[in-house]
Tab-separated table of C-alpha atoms and ligand atoms in Angstrom:
chain	number	residue	atom	x	y	z
A	1	MET	CA	35.997	-15.069	-35.378
A	2	LYS	CA	33.101	-13.945	-33.178
A	3	LEU	CA	31.184	-17.204	-33.488
A	4	LEU	CA	29.856	-17.078	-29.962
A	5	SER	CA	27.986	-13.824	-30.305
A	6	ILE	CA	25.795	-14.888	-33.213
A	7	SER	CA	22.576	-16.869	-33.226
A	8	ILE	CA	22.669	-20.627	-33.688
A	9	ALA	CA	20.941	-20.459	-37.081
A	10	SER	CA	23.232	-17.825	-38.572
A	11	GLY	CA	26.181	-19.510	-36.846
A	12	ALA	CA	25.431	-22.764	-38.662
A	13	ALA	CA	25.104	-20.889	-41.968
A	14	LEU	CA	28.416	-19.111	-41.371
A	15	LEU	CA	30.158	-22.357	-40.494
A	16	ALA	CA	28.733	-24.018	-43.609
A	17	SER	CA	29.979	-21.113	-45.737
A	18	LEU	CA	33.448	-21.607	-44.216
A	19	GLY	CA	33.321	-25.310	-45.009
A	20	VAL	CA	33.224	-26.215	-41.307
A	21	GLN	CA	30.916	-29.094	-40.502
A	22	ALA	CA	29.824	-29.545	-36.907
A	23	ALA	CA	30.320	-33.110	-35.739
A	24	THR	CA	27.237	-35.282	-36.101
A	25	SER	CA	28.842	-38.731	-36.504
A	26	PHE	CA	31.437	-40.553	-34.454
A	27	VAL	CA	34.933	-41.116	-35.799
A	28	LYS	CA	35.569	-44.863	-36.259
A	29	THR	CA	38.430	-47.002	-37.575
A	30	SER	CA	38.694	-49.388	-40.497
A	31	GLY	CA	41.991	-51.227	-40.802
A	32	GLN	CA	44.756	-48.623	-40.557
A	33	ARG	CA	42.461	-45.669	-41.276
A	34	PHE	CA	40.157	-43.458	-39.276
A	35	THR	CA	36.737	-43.086	-40.903
A	36	LEU	CA	33.712	-40.818	-40.735
A	37	ASN	CA	30.419	-42.026	-42.174
A	38	GLY	CA	32.401	-44.785	-43.874
A	39	SER	CA	34.820	-42.434	-45.682
A	40	PRO	CA	38.497	-41.874	-44.827
A	41	PHE	CA	39.002	-39.239	-42.118
A	42	THR	CA	42.437	-37.686	-41.700
A	43	VAL	CA	43.442	-37.149	-38.078
A	44	VAL	CA	45.989	-34.340	-38.017
A	45	GLY	CA	46.429	-31.310	-35.806
A	46	ALA	CA	47.929	-30.204	-32.529
A	47	ASN	CA	48.025	-30.556	-28.778
A	48	SER	CA	46.470	-27.882	-26.621
A	49	TYR	CA	46.634	-29.380	-23.125
A	50	TRP	CA	45.858	-26.041	-21.484
A	51	VAL	CA	42.561	-25.069	-23.116
A	52	GLY	CA	40.420	-26.540	-20.330
A	53	LEU	CA	42.805	-25.725	-17.460
A	54	MET	CA	43.456	-22.003	-17.537
A	55	GLY	CA	40.024	-20.625	-16.712
A	56	LEU	CA	39.681	-19.244	-20.251
A	57	THR	CA	36.513	-17.502	-21.370
A	58	THR	CA	34.522	-19.199	-24.106
A	59	ALA	CA	35.734	-16.471	-26.520
A	60	GLN	CA	39.360	-17.328	-25.678
A	61	MET	CA	38.753	-21.062	-26.089
A	62	ASN	CA	37.164	-20.261	-29.403
A	63	GLN	CA	40.172	-18.236	-30.540
A	64	ALA	CA	42.583	-21.004	-29.524
A	65	PHE	CA	40.659	-23.546	-31.573
A	66	ALA	CA	40.145	-21.131	-34.490
A	67	ASP	CA	43.928	-20.642	-34.693
A	68	ILE	CA	44.420	-24.417	-34.926
A	69	ALA	CA	41.533	-24.887	-37.372
A	70	ARG	CA	43.081	-22.301	-39.699
A	71	THR	CA	45.874	-24.796	-40.508
A	72	GLY	CA	43.206	-27.183	-41.799
A	73	ALA	CA	43.652	-29.381	-38.710
A	74	THR	CA	40.927	-31.885	-37.854
A	75	ALA	CA	41.844	-32.891	-34.289
A	76	VAL	CA	43.181	-31.517	-31.007
A	77	ARG	CA	44.489	-33.491	-28.018
A	78	THR	CA	43.773	-32.003	-24.599
A	79	TRP	CA	43.792	-32.785	-20.851
A	80	GLY	CA	40.544	-33.973	-19.294
A	81	PHE	CA	41.971	-33.947	-15.764
A	82	ASN	CA	43.262	-31.663	-13.057
A	83	ASP	CA	43.432	-33.263	-9.627
A	84	VAL	CA	43.823	-30.814	-6.758
A	85	THR	CA	43.899	-31.057	-2.959
A	86	ALA	CA	42.334	-27.611	-2.468
A	87	PRO	CA	39.895	-25.801	-4.786
A	88	ILE	CA	41.400	-23.308	-7.262
A	89	SER	CA	39.603	-20.518	-9.102
A	90	THR	CA	40.628	-21.390	-12.695
A	91	ALA	CA	39.548	-24.957	-13.415
A	92	TYR	CA	39.903	-28.365	-11.779
A	93	TYR	CA	38.109	-31.622	-12.355
A	94	GLN	CA	38.640	-33.630	-9.161
A	95	LEU	CA	39.138	-32.492	-5.571
A	96	TRP	CA	40.828	-34.757	-3.032
A	97	THR	CA	40.350	-34.291	0.700
A	98	ASN	CA	41.787	-36.825	3.133
A	99	GLY	CA	41.540	-39.696	0.687
A	100	THR	CA	38.100	-38.839	-0.648
A	101	ALA	CA	37.753	-37.769	-4.272
A	102	THR	CA	34.922	-35.567	-5.517
A	103	VAL	CA	34.489	-34.873	-9.219
A	104	ASN	CA	33.870	-31.163	-9.841
A	105	THR	CA	30.692	-31.031	-11.916
A	106	GLY	CA	30.253	-27.259	-11.474
A	107	PRO	CA	31.199	-24.312	-13.699
A	108	THR	CA	34.931	-24.588	-12.878
A	109	GLY	CA	34.789	-28.353	-13.492
A	110	LEU	CA	32.854	-30.359	-16.046
A	111	GLY	CA	30.802	-27.227	-16.806
A	112	ASN	CA	34.076	-25.698	-18.018
A	113	PHE	CA	34.844	-28.789	-20.076
A	114	ASP	CA	31.400	-28.477	-21.702
A	115	ASN	CA	32.626	-25.106	-23.013
A	116	VAL	CA	35.832	-26.704	-24.352
A	117	VAL	CA	33.734	-29.233	-26.266
A	118	ALA	CA	31.381	-26.533	-27.596
A	119	ALA	CA	34.308	-24.397	-28.807
A	120	ALA	CA	35.951	-27.356	-30.551
A	121	LYS	CA	32.638	-28.215	-32.193
A	122	ALA	CA	32.118	-24.619	-33.374
A	123	ASN	CA	35.488	-24.839	-35.145
A	124	GLY	CA	34.911	-28.248	-36.717
A	125	LEU	CA	37.603	-29.953	-34.595
A	126	ARG	CA	37.500	-33.371	-32.917
A	127	LEU	CA	38.962	-33.841	-29.429
A	128	ILE	CA	41.218	-36.554	-28.078
A	129	VAL	CA	40.740	-36.332	-24.308
A	130	THR	CA	43.358	-37.708	-21.888
A	131	LEU	CA	42.043	-38.763	-18.471
A	132	THR	CA	45.070	-38.631	-16.131
A	133	ASN	CA	48.808	-37.888	-16.172
A	134	ASN	CA	51.916	-39.919	-15.472
A	135	TRP	CA	53.535	-36.684	-14.350
A	136	SER	CA	52.678	-34.514	-11.376
A	137	ASP	CA	51.541	-31.667	-13.626
A	138	TYR	CA	47.835	-31.140	-12.888
A	139	GLY	CA	47.822	-33.841	-10.244
A	140	GLY	CA	47.952	-37.096	-12.099
A	141	MET	CA	48.584	-40.629	-10.841
A	142	ASP	CA	50.642	-39.572	-7.819
A	143	VAL	CA	47.650	-37.807	-6.279
A	144	TYR	CA	45.692	-41.083	-6.374
A	145	VAL	CA	48.676	-42.932	-4.866
A	146	ASN	CA	49.390	-40.341	-2.168
A	147	GLN	CA	45.760	-39.946	-1.137
A	148	LEU	CA	44.743	-43.594	-1.128
A	149	ILE	CA	47.903	-45.537	-0.239
A	150	GLY	CA	50.082	-43.020	1.572
A	151	GLN	CA	52.227	-39.994	0.789
A	152	GLY	CA	55.342	-40.934	-1.179
A	153	SER	CA	54.180	-44.472	-2.079
A	154	PRO	CA	55.527	-46.027	-5.317
A	155	HIS	CA	54.140	-44.420	-8.465
A	156	ASP	CA	53.395	-47.764	-10.135
A	157	TYR	CA	51.000	-48.832	-7.356
A	158	PHE	CA	48.578	-46.696	-9.374
A	159	TYR	CA	48.327	-49.551	-11.902
A	160	THR	CA	47.803	-52.397	-9.442
A	161	ASN	CA	46.304	-51.144	-6.158
A	162	ALA	CA	42.588	-51.901	-5.749
A	163	ALA	CA	41.740	-48.490	-4.269
A	164	THR	CA	43.548	-46.424	-6.926
A	165	GLN	CA	41.992	-48.504	-9.706
A	166	ALA	CA	38.512	-48.051	-8.227
A	167	ALA	CA	39.027	-44.281	-7.858
A	168	TYR	CA	40.326	-43.942	-11.407
A	169	LYS	CA	37.346	-45.925	-12.709
A	170	ASN	CA	34.987	-43.684	-10.785
A	171	TYR	CA	36.541	-40.533	-12.243
A	172	VAL	CA	36.543	-41.945	-15.764
A	173	LYS	CA	32.953	-43.132	-15.483
A	174	THR	CA	31.709	-39.738	-14.284
A	175	PHE	CA	33.652	-37.883	-16.975
A	176	ILE	CA	32.851	-40.038	-19.993
A	177	SER	CA	29.202	-40.648	-19.069
A	178	ARG	CA	28.565	-36.936	-19.565
A	179	TYR	CA	29.755	-37.091	-23.195
A	180	ILE	CA	28.671	-40.548	-24.403
A	181	ASN	CA	26.521	-39.031	-27.163
A	182	GLU	CA	28.975	-36.239	-28.104
A	183	PRO	CA	30.672	-36.916	-31.481
A	184	THR	CA	33.012	-33.898	-31.110
A	185	ILE	CA	34.982	-36.178	-28.797
A	186	MET	CA	36.931	-38.516	-31.047
A	187	ALA	CA	38.698	-40.631	-28.455
A	188	TRP	CA	39.421	-41.200	-24.783
A	189	GLU	CA	42.990	-41.791	-23.694
A	190	LEU	CA	43.788	-43.647	-20.471
A	191	ALA	CA	46.722	-41.444	-19.442
A	192	ASN	CA	49.377	-39.092	-20.703
A	193	GLU	CA	52.649	-41.026	-21.002
A	194	PRO	CA	52.085	-43.869	-18.499
A	195	ARG	CA	55.378	-45.230	-17.191
A	196	CYS	CA	56.497	-47.329	-14.217
A	197	ALA	CA	58.157	-44.201	-12.796
A	198	GLY	CA	56.628	-40.762	-12.405
A	199	SER	CA	57.856	-37.349	-11.341
A	200	THR	CA	58.980	-38.617	-7.901
A	201	GLY	CA	61.077	-41.472	-9.263
A	202	VAL	CA	59.758	-43.740	-6.463
A	203	THR	CA	58.792	-47.210	-7.766
A	204	SER	CA	58.074	-50.620	-6.250
A	205	GLY	CA	60.821	-52.268	-8.301
A	206	SER	CA	58.389	-54.868	-9.621
A	207	CYS	CA	56.717	-52.851	-12.379
A	208	ASN	CA	57.486	-53.860	-15.960
A	209	THR	CA	55.740	-53.860	-19.335
A	210	THR	CA	53.402	-56.643	-18.186
A	211	THR	CA	52.089	-54.323	-15.442
A	212	ILE	CA	51.091	-51.462	-17.726
A	213	THR	CA	49.831	-53.717	-20.537
A	214	ALA	CA	47.523	-55.463	-18.039
A	215	TRP	CA	46.293	-52.120	-16.683
A	216	ALA	CA	45.665	-50.763	-20.204
A	217	SER	CA	43.746	-53.896	-21.097
A	218	THR	CA	41.542	-53.689	-17.983
A	219	MET	CA	40.843	-49.957	-18.202
A	220	SER	CA	40.195	-49.827	-21.948
A	221	ALA	CA	37.712	-52.708	-21.569
A	222	TYR	CA	36.083	-50.802	-18.701
A	223	ILE	CA	35.618	-47.669	-20.851
A	224	LYS	CA	34.231	-49.739	-23.732
A	225	SER	CA	31.733	-51.335	-21.326
A	226	ILE	CA	30.318	-47.890	-20.508
A	227	ASP	CA	30.799	-46.032	-23.786
A	228	SER	CA	30.735	-47.955	-27.069
A	229	ASN	CA	30.555	-44.752	-29.174
A	230	HIS	CA	34.086	-43.492	-28.695
A	231	LEU	CA	37.501	-44.761	-29.685
A	232	VAL	CA	39.956	-45.610	-26.893
A	233	ALA	CA	43.768	-45.408	-26.866
A	234	ILE	CA	46.482	-45.359	-24.194
A	235	GLY	CA	48.214	-41.989	-24.723
A	236	ASP	CA	51.663	-43.528	-24.187
A	237	GLU	CA	54.999	-42.652	-25.776
A	238	GLY	CA	55.103	-45.795	-27.932
A	239	PHE	CA	58.314	-47.282	-26.483
A	240	PHE	CA	59.283	-50.690	-27.864
A	241	ASN	CA	60.281	-53.631	-25.666
A	242	GLU	CA	63.465	-55.004	-27.240
A	243	PRO	CA	65.794	-55.328	-24.222
A	244	SER	CA	68.892	-55.981	-26.380
A	245	SER	CA	68.501	-52.759	-28.389
A	246	PRO	CA	71.320	-50.221	-27.833
A	247	LEU	CA	68.751	-47.385	-27.879
A	248	TYR	CA	66.902	-46.518	-24.649
A	249	PRO	CA	63.470	-45.813	-26.268
A	250	TYR	CA	63.546	-49.374	-27.678
A	251	GLN	CA	64.516	-51.181	-24.444
A	252	GLY	CA	61.161	-51.415	-22.636
A	253	THR	CA	62.657	-50.042	-19.421
A	254	GLU	CA	59.854	-47.514	-18.853
A	255	GLY	CA	57.195	-50.261	-18.764
A	256	ILE	CA	55.765	-49.793	-22.256
A	257	ASP	CA	55.657	-52.531	-24.908
A	258	PHE	CA	54.165	-50.847	-27.965
A	259	ASN	CA	53.572	-54.056	-29.888
A	260	ALA	CA	52.000	-55.909	-26.954
A	261	ASN	CA	49.665	-52.955	-26.456
A	262	MET	CA	48.749	-52.883	-30.166
A	263	GLY	CA	47.431	-56.407	-29.618
A	264	ILE	CA	44.836	-55.317	-27.007
A	265	SER	CA	41.422	-55.651	-28.664
A	266	THR	CA	39.746	-52.866	-26.637
A	267	LEU	CA	42.289	-50.297	-27.873
A	268	ASP	CA	41.324	-48.827	-31.263
A	269	PHE	CA	44.611	-47.201	-32.249
A	270	GLY	CA	48.222	-46.963	-31.174
A	271	THR	CA	49.902	-43.801	-29.875
A	272	ALA	CA	53.511	-42.663	-30.000
A	273	HIS	CA	55.417	-39.540	-28.945
A	274	LEU	CA	58.779	-38.359	-30.289
A	275	TYR	CA	61.262	-36.325	-28.221
A	276	PRO	CA	64.716	-37.491	-29.309
A	277	VAL	CA	66.642	-34.875	-27.335
A	278	SER	CA	64.930	-35.478	-23.964
A	279	TRP	CA	65.317	-39.229	-24.622
A	280	GLY	CA	69.086	-38.783	-24.989
A	281	GLN	CA	69.117	-39.337	-28.771
A	282	THR	CA	71.212	-36.235	-29.361
A	283	ALA	CA	73.699	-37.431	-32.000
A	284	ASP	CA	71.118	-37.215	-34.786
A	285	PRO	CA	67.682	-36.265	-33.449
A	286	THR	CA	66.194	-35.926	-36.924
A	287	GLY	CA	67.464	-39.312	-38.081
A	288	PHE	CA	66.292	-41.004	-34.865
A	289	GLY	CA	62.810	-39.583	-35.521
A	290	VAL	CA	62.773	-40.842	-39.108
A	291	GLN	CA	63.529	-44.380	-37.895
A	292	TRP	CA	61.000	-44.090	-35.032
A	293	ILE	CA	58.219	-43.087	-37.441
A	294	GLN	CA	59.106	-45.921	-39.832
A	295	ASP	CA	59.177	-48.493	-37.012
A	296	HIS	CA	55.736	-47.429	-35.754
A	297	ALA	CA	54.366	-47.550	-39.299
A	298	THR	CA	55.628	-51.145	-39.493
A	299	SER	CA	53.715	-52.070	-36.316
A	300	GLN	CA	50.667	-50.264	-37.688
A	301	LYS	CA	50.727	-52.584	-40.716
A	302	THR	CA	51.404	-55.708	-38.627
A	303	TYR	CA	48.477	-55.075	-36.275
A	304	ASN	CA	46.297	-53.432	-38.960
A	305	LYS	CA	45.253	-50.560	-36.664
A	306	PRO	CA	45.827	-46.813	-37.011
A	307	VAL	CA	48.839	-45.267	-35.254
A	308	LEU	CA	49.037	-41.589	-34.349
A	309	LEU	CA	52.289	-39.752	-33.697
A	310	GLU	CA	50.311	-37.703	-31.213
A	311	GLU	CA	53.149	-35.613	-29.712
A	312	PHE	CA	56.473	-34.671	-31.246
A	313	GLY	CA	58.944	-31.881	-30.953
A	314	VAL	CA	62.407	-30.403	-30.940
A	315	THR	CA	63.187	-26.976	-29.541
A	316	SER	CA	65.818	-26.006	-32.117
A	317	ASN	CA	65.996	-26.393	-35.901
A	318	GLN	CA	62.275	-27.124	-35.978
A	319	THR	CA	61.781	-26.449	-39.684
A	320	GLY	CA	64.693	-28.649	-40.784
A	321	THR	CA	63.653	-31.499	-38.507
A	322	TYR	CA	59.897	-31.338	-39.108
A	323	ALA	CA	60.390	-31.274	-42.897
A	324	GLN	CA	62.040	-34.699	-42.679
A	325	TRP	CA	59.584	-36.095	-40.148
A	326	TYR	CA	56.558	-34.912	-42.160
A	327	SER	CA	57.998	-36.408	-45.306
A	328	THR	CA	58.543	-39.728	-43.466
A	329	ILE	CA	54.991	-39.708	-42.078
A	330	LEU	CA	53.652	-39.257	-45.612
A	331	SER	CA	55.841	-41.917	-47.200
A	332	SER	CA	55.662	-44.524	-44.400
A	333	GLY	CA	51.860	-44.580	-44.376
A	334	LEU	CA	51.692	-43.612	-40.671
A	335	THR	CA	48.015	-42.775	-40.077
A	336	GLY	CA	48.267	-39.270	-38.638
A	337	ASP	CA	49.988	-36.817	-36.295
A	338	LEU	CA	49.479	-34.055	-33.750
A	339	ILE	CA	52.259	-31.555	-33.101
A	340	TRP	CA	53.282	-30.532	-29.552
A	341	GLN	CA	52.052	-27.882	-29.158
A	342	ALA	CA	49.675	-25.204	-30.423
A	343	GLY	CA	50.021	-21.622	-29.203
A	344	SER	CA	47.821	-18.551	-29.440
A	345	TYR	CA	48.096	-14.894	-28.574
A	346	LEU	CA	45.014	-14.400	-26.428
A	347	SER	CA	43.712	-11.085	-25.072
A	348	THR	CA	45.380	-12.016	-21.763
A	349	GLY	CA	48.739	-12.812	-23.382
A	350	ALA	CA	50.565	-15.691	-25.036
A	351	THR	CA	49.516	-19.253	-24.119
A	352	PRO	CA	52.169	-21.447	-22.391
A	353	ASN	CA	55.487	-21.904	-24.175
A	354	ASP	CA	57.660	-24.830	-23.056
A	355	GLY	CA	60.060	-24.226	-25.928
A	356	TYR	CA	58.044	-26.349	-28.376
A	357	THR	CA	55.063	-24.023	-28.858
A	358	ILE	CA	54.222	-22.888	-32.376
A	359	TYR	CA	52.369	-19.575	-32.693
A	360	PRO	CA	50.200	-18.540	-35.673
A	361	ASN	CA	52.616	-15.952	-37.133
A	362	THR	CA	55.581	-18.343	-37.450
A	363	THR	CA	57.202	-20.312	-40.272
A	364	VAL	CA	56.554	-23.595	-38.466
A	365	TYR	CA	52.842	-22.793	-38.308
A	366	ALA	CA	52.789	-22.260	-42.078
A	367	MET	CA	54.680	-25.554	-42.508
A	368	GLU	CA	52.073	-27.293	-40.386
A	369	ALA	CA	49.302	-26.071	-42.721
A	370	LEU	CA	51.157	-27.454	-45.766
A	371	HIS	CA	51.630	-30.797	-44.006
A	372	VAL	CA	47.928	-30.984	-43.092
A	373	ALA	CA	46.998	-30.470	-46.741
A	374	ALA	CA	49.522	-33.079	-47.913
A	375	LEU	CA	48.308	-35.689	-45.425
A	376	LYS	CA	44.677	-35.113	-46.395
A	377	ALA	CA	45.648	-35.490	-50.057
A	378	ARG	CA	47.506	-38.760	-49.323
A	379	ASN	CA	44.530	-40.209	-47.449
A	380	VAL	CA	41.890	-39.690	-50.136
B	1	NAG	C1	41.513	-34.062	7.158
B	1	NAG	O1	42.167	-34.690	8.222
B	1	NAG	C2	42.790	-33.791	9.121
B	1	NAG	C3	43.620	-34.589	10.110
B	1	NAG	O2	42.937	-35.738	10.520
B	1	NAG	C4	41.732	-32.932	9.763
B	1	NAG	O3	42.328	-31.986	10.635
B	1	NAG	C5	40.960	-32.185	8.704
B	1	NAG	O4	39.884	-31.466	9.274
B	1	NAG	C6	40.401	-33.147	7.672
B	1	NAG	N1	39.835	-32.380	6.562
B	1	NAG	C7	38.638	-32.637	6.069
B	1	NAG	C8	38.178	-31.743	4.957
B	1	NAG	O5	37.933	-33.559	6.443
B	2	NAG	C1	57.279	-58.757	-15.330
B	2	NAG	O1	57.499	-59.209	-14.013
B	2	NAG	C2	56.760	-60.370	-13.672
B	2	NAG	C3	57.069	-60.751	-12.234
B	2	NAG	O2	57.044	-59.618	-11.419
B	2	NAG	C4	57.088	-61.525	-14.585
B	2	NAG	O3	56.240	-62.627	-14.305
B	2	NAG	C5	56.891	-61.099	-16.035
B	2	NAG	O4	57.337	-62.114	-16.901
B	2	NAG	C6	57.664	-59.825	-16.316
B	2	NAG	N1	57.345	-59.387	-17.677
B	2	NAG	C7	58.264	-59.097	-18.560
B	2	NAG	C8	57.780	-58.663	-19.919
B	2	NAG	O5	59.452	-59.182	-18.310
B	3	NAG	C1	68.537	-28.883	-39.312
B	3	NAG	O1	68.003	-30.142	-39.614
B	3	NAG	C2	68.304	-30.595	-40.914
B	3	NAG	C3	67.608	-31.910	-41.095
B	3	NAG	O2	68.094	-32.831	-40.170
B	3	NAG	C4	69.804	-30.709	-41.108
B	3	NAG	O3	70.096	-31.095	-42.428
B	3	NAG	C5	70.455	-29.357	-40.800
B	3	NAG	O4	71.826	-29.510	-40.834
B	3	NAG	C6	70.022	-28.895	-39.407
B	3	NAG	N1	70.537	-27.535	-39.188
B	3	NAG	C7	71.077	-27.191	-38.039
B	3	NAG	C8	71.533	-25.763	-37.939
B	3	NAG	O5	71.190	-27.975	-37.102
B	4	NAG	C1	54.270	-12.818	-33.591
B	4	NAG	O1	53.380	-11.992	-32.852
B	4	NAG	C2	53.807	-11.739	-31.512
B	4	NAG	C3	52.672	-11.038	-30.773
B	4	NAG	O2	52.159	-10.004	-31.534
B	4	NAG	C4	55.109	-10.979	-31.520
B	4	NAG	O3	55.531	-10.760	-30.198
B	4	NAG	C5	56.143	-11.816	-32.254
B	4	NAG	O4	57.344	-11.088	-32.375
B	4	NAG	C6	55.648	-12.183	-33.646
B	4	NAG	N1	56.591	-13.129	-34.224
B	4	NAG	C7	56.891	-13.128	-35.526
B	4	NAG	C8	57.836	-14.190	-35.980
B	4	NAG	O5	56.405	-12.334	-36.310
B	5	NAG	C1	59.403	-35.936	-17.283
B	5	NAG	C2	58.525	-35.198	-18.239
B	5	NAG	O1	58.555	-35.406	-19.436
B	5	NAG	N1	57.720	-34.325	-17.696
B	5	NAG	C3	56.862	-33.501	-18.482
B	5	NAG	C4	55.462	-33.977	-18.379
B	5	NAG	O2	54.544	-33.168	-19.045
B	5	NAG	C5	54.547	-31.838	-18.582
B	5	NAG	C6	53.418	-31.124	-19.287
B	5	NAG	O3	52.183	-31.620	-18.822
B	5	NAG	C7	55.922	-31.219	-18.759
B	5	NAG	O4	55.923	-29.907	-18.259
B	5	NAG	C8	56.947	-32.067	-18.041
B	5	NAG	O5	58.241	-31.597	-18.285
C-alpha cells in the first residue's frame, strides 16, 4: 500500500474505505477488558521489535505494519530503546559516553520513532512500547550498570542503585513526554523480560522477587505521574513465585512474582511470555503452554485486570502447538495475545528470523488471521 505518497485528505478517505480508523482516543481498561471510547477493544497482534531499530525508510515501516494489519491485528509490541556507546548510522535512542547519557532526539533517534508511530497510525495499529531490555541486545540494563557503577557490576544493581534509577527515569521521561498526547501508543512497558540476572549472569546474590516488584511499583508510579493518558505494564515473562513447584517457570527464581505484580495499582495489565522449550519444558511444550495460559487467566480473574500473552513461540510444530494455545486463550478468557514475531519481505530483504518469525505467505500467518477474528468475535 502506497499510503505515504498520497495527500492527507485522500489518505484519510482511503483508510476509511478500508475500514481503518486512525487512533483518536486512548485505549483504557475496564475490569479484565481493554476498552476504546467505552466499548470493548480486542488487543491482538504481533511483536515487531526491529521496526524502529533497523534504519528503515518510512515506506518499509509502512509495509511491515501493513503486513501485520492484514491479519486483522490491532496492536504491535516494539522496542523503544537502543543504548549505544558510539553513534551508529541506523537508529539509536541513547548514547553513553564515560557515564553520561544523552537521548538522541535527532532523525536517527526520536525523529525515527516519530516515523514508527506515524506508520502504525496509518495502518490503524496501536503500539506497546518497551523502554529498556533485560538482555544485552540493543544495550539494555547492563549499559546503565556498566556506565554508572562500573564495568561488569551485578545486573540487578539496575533495580536498586540510585544513579541507574535516576538515569532510567531521565530516559523514560524524555521519551514518553514526546508522546503524551499520542493515542497510537497504547501502553508503555518498563522493560523487556526483567530478571535478577541478565546476559552476563553476574548478580549481587541479594536480588529476589521483592527487588523487582519494588522497582516495578516505583517506576510505574513515576510514569503515571508524568503521563496519565497511557496504560503501563511491566513487559515481564509472567513467572509465578511458588518455590515448592517442581516446574522452573513457577519457582520465582528469576525474581518475578506475577501475582504480587498484578497487585500493583499503577500497573494497568499483566504480561506473560511463553517459551516452553527455552524454559526446559521439553516433555510436552504444548501441554505446558495450555496450563500456563489457564493459570494466567486465573490470576486475571482474581485481580480483575487484563492479562496479555504478549510473546509466545515454538520453533517446530508451530501449527499444531498454536492451534491448542489459541483455543485455550479463547476458552480461558485470557484478554489478548501478541505472537513472537512478525516478519516481512522488505525491498532490502527478509526481516530478522530467530526461528520464530512468521512471514505473510505462510500457513501460520493464515492461522493468525483466523485467531484474530475468533478473539474479536469472543470479545464482543
Ligand atoms: C572518556 O574518558 C577517556 C579516559 O578518561 C578519555 O580518553 C576520553 O576522551 C573520554 N571521552 C569523552 C567523549 O569524554
Ligand atoms: C528478598 O530478600 C530480602 C532480604 O534481602 C527479604 O527481606 C525478603 O523477604 C525476600 N523476599 C522474598 C519474596 O523472599
Ligand atoms: C504437534 O503438536 C500437536 C499438538 O500438541 C501434537 O498433537 C502433534 O503430535 C505434534 N506433532 C509433532 C510432529 O510433534
Ligand atoms: C514466501 O516468499 C519468500 C520470498 O518471496 C520465499 O522465499 C518463500 O519460499 C515463500 N514461502 C512460501 C511458504 O511460499
Ligand atoms: C536469554 C534470552 O532469552 N535472550 C534473548 C533476549 O532477547 C533477544 C531479542 O531481543 C534474543 O535474541 C535473546 O536470545
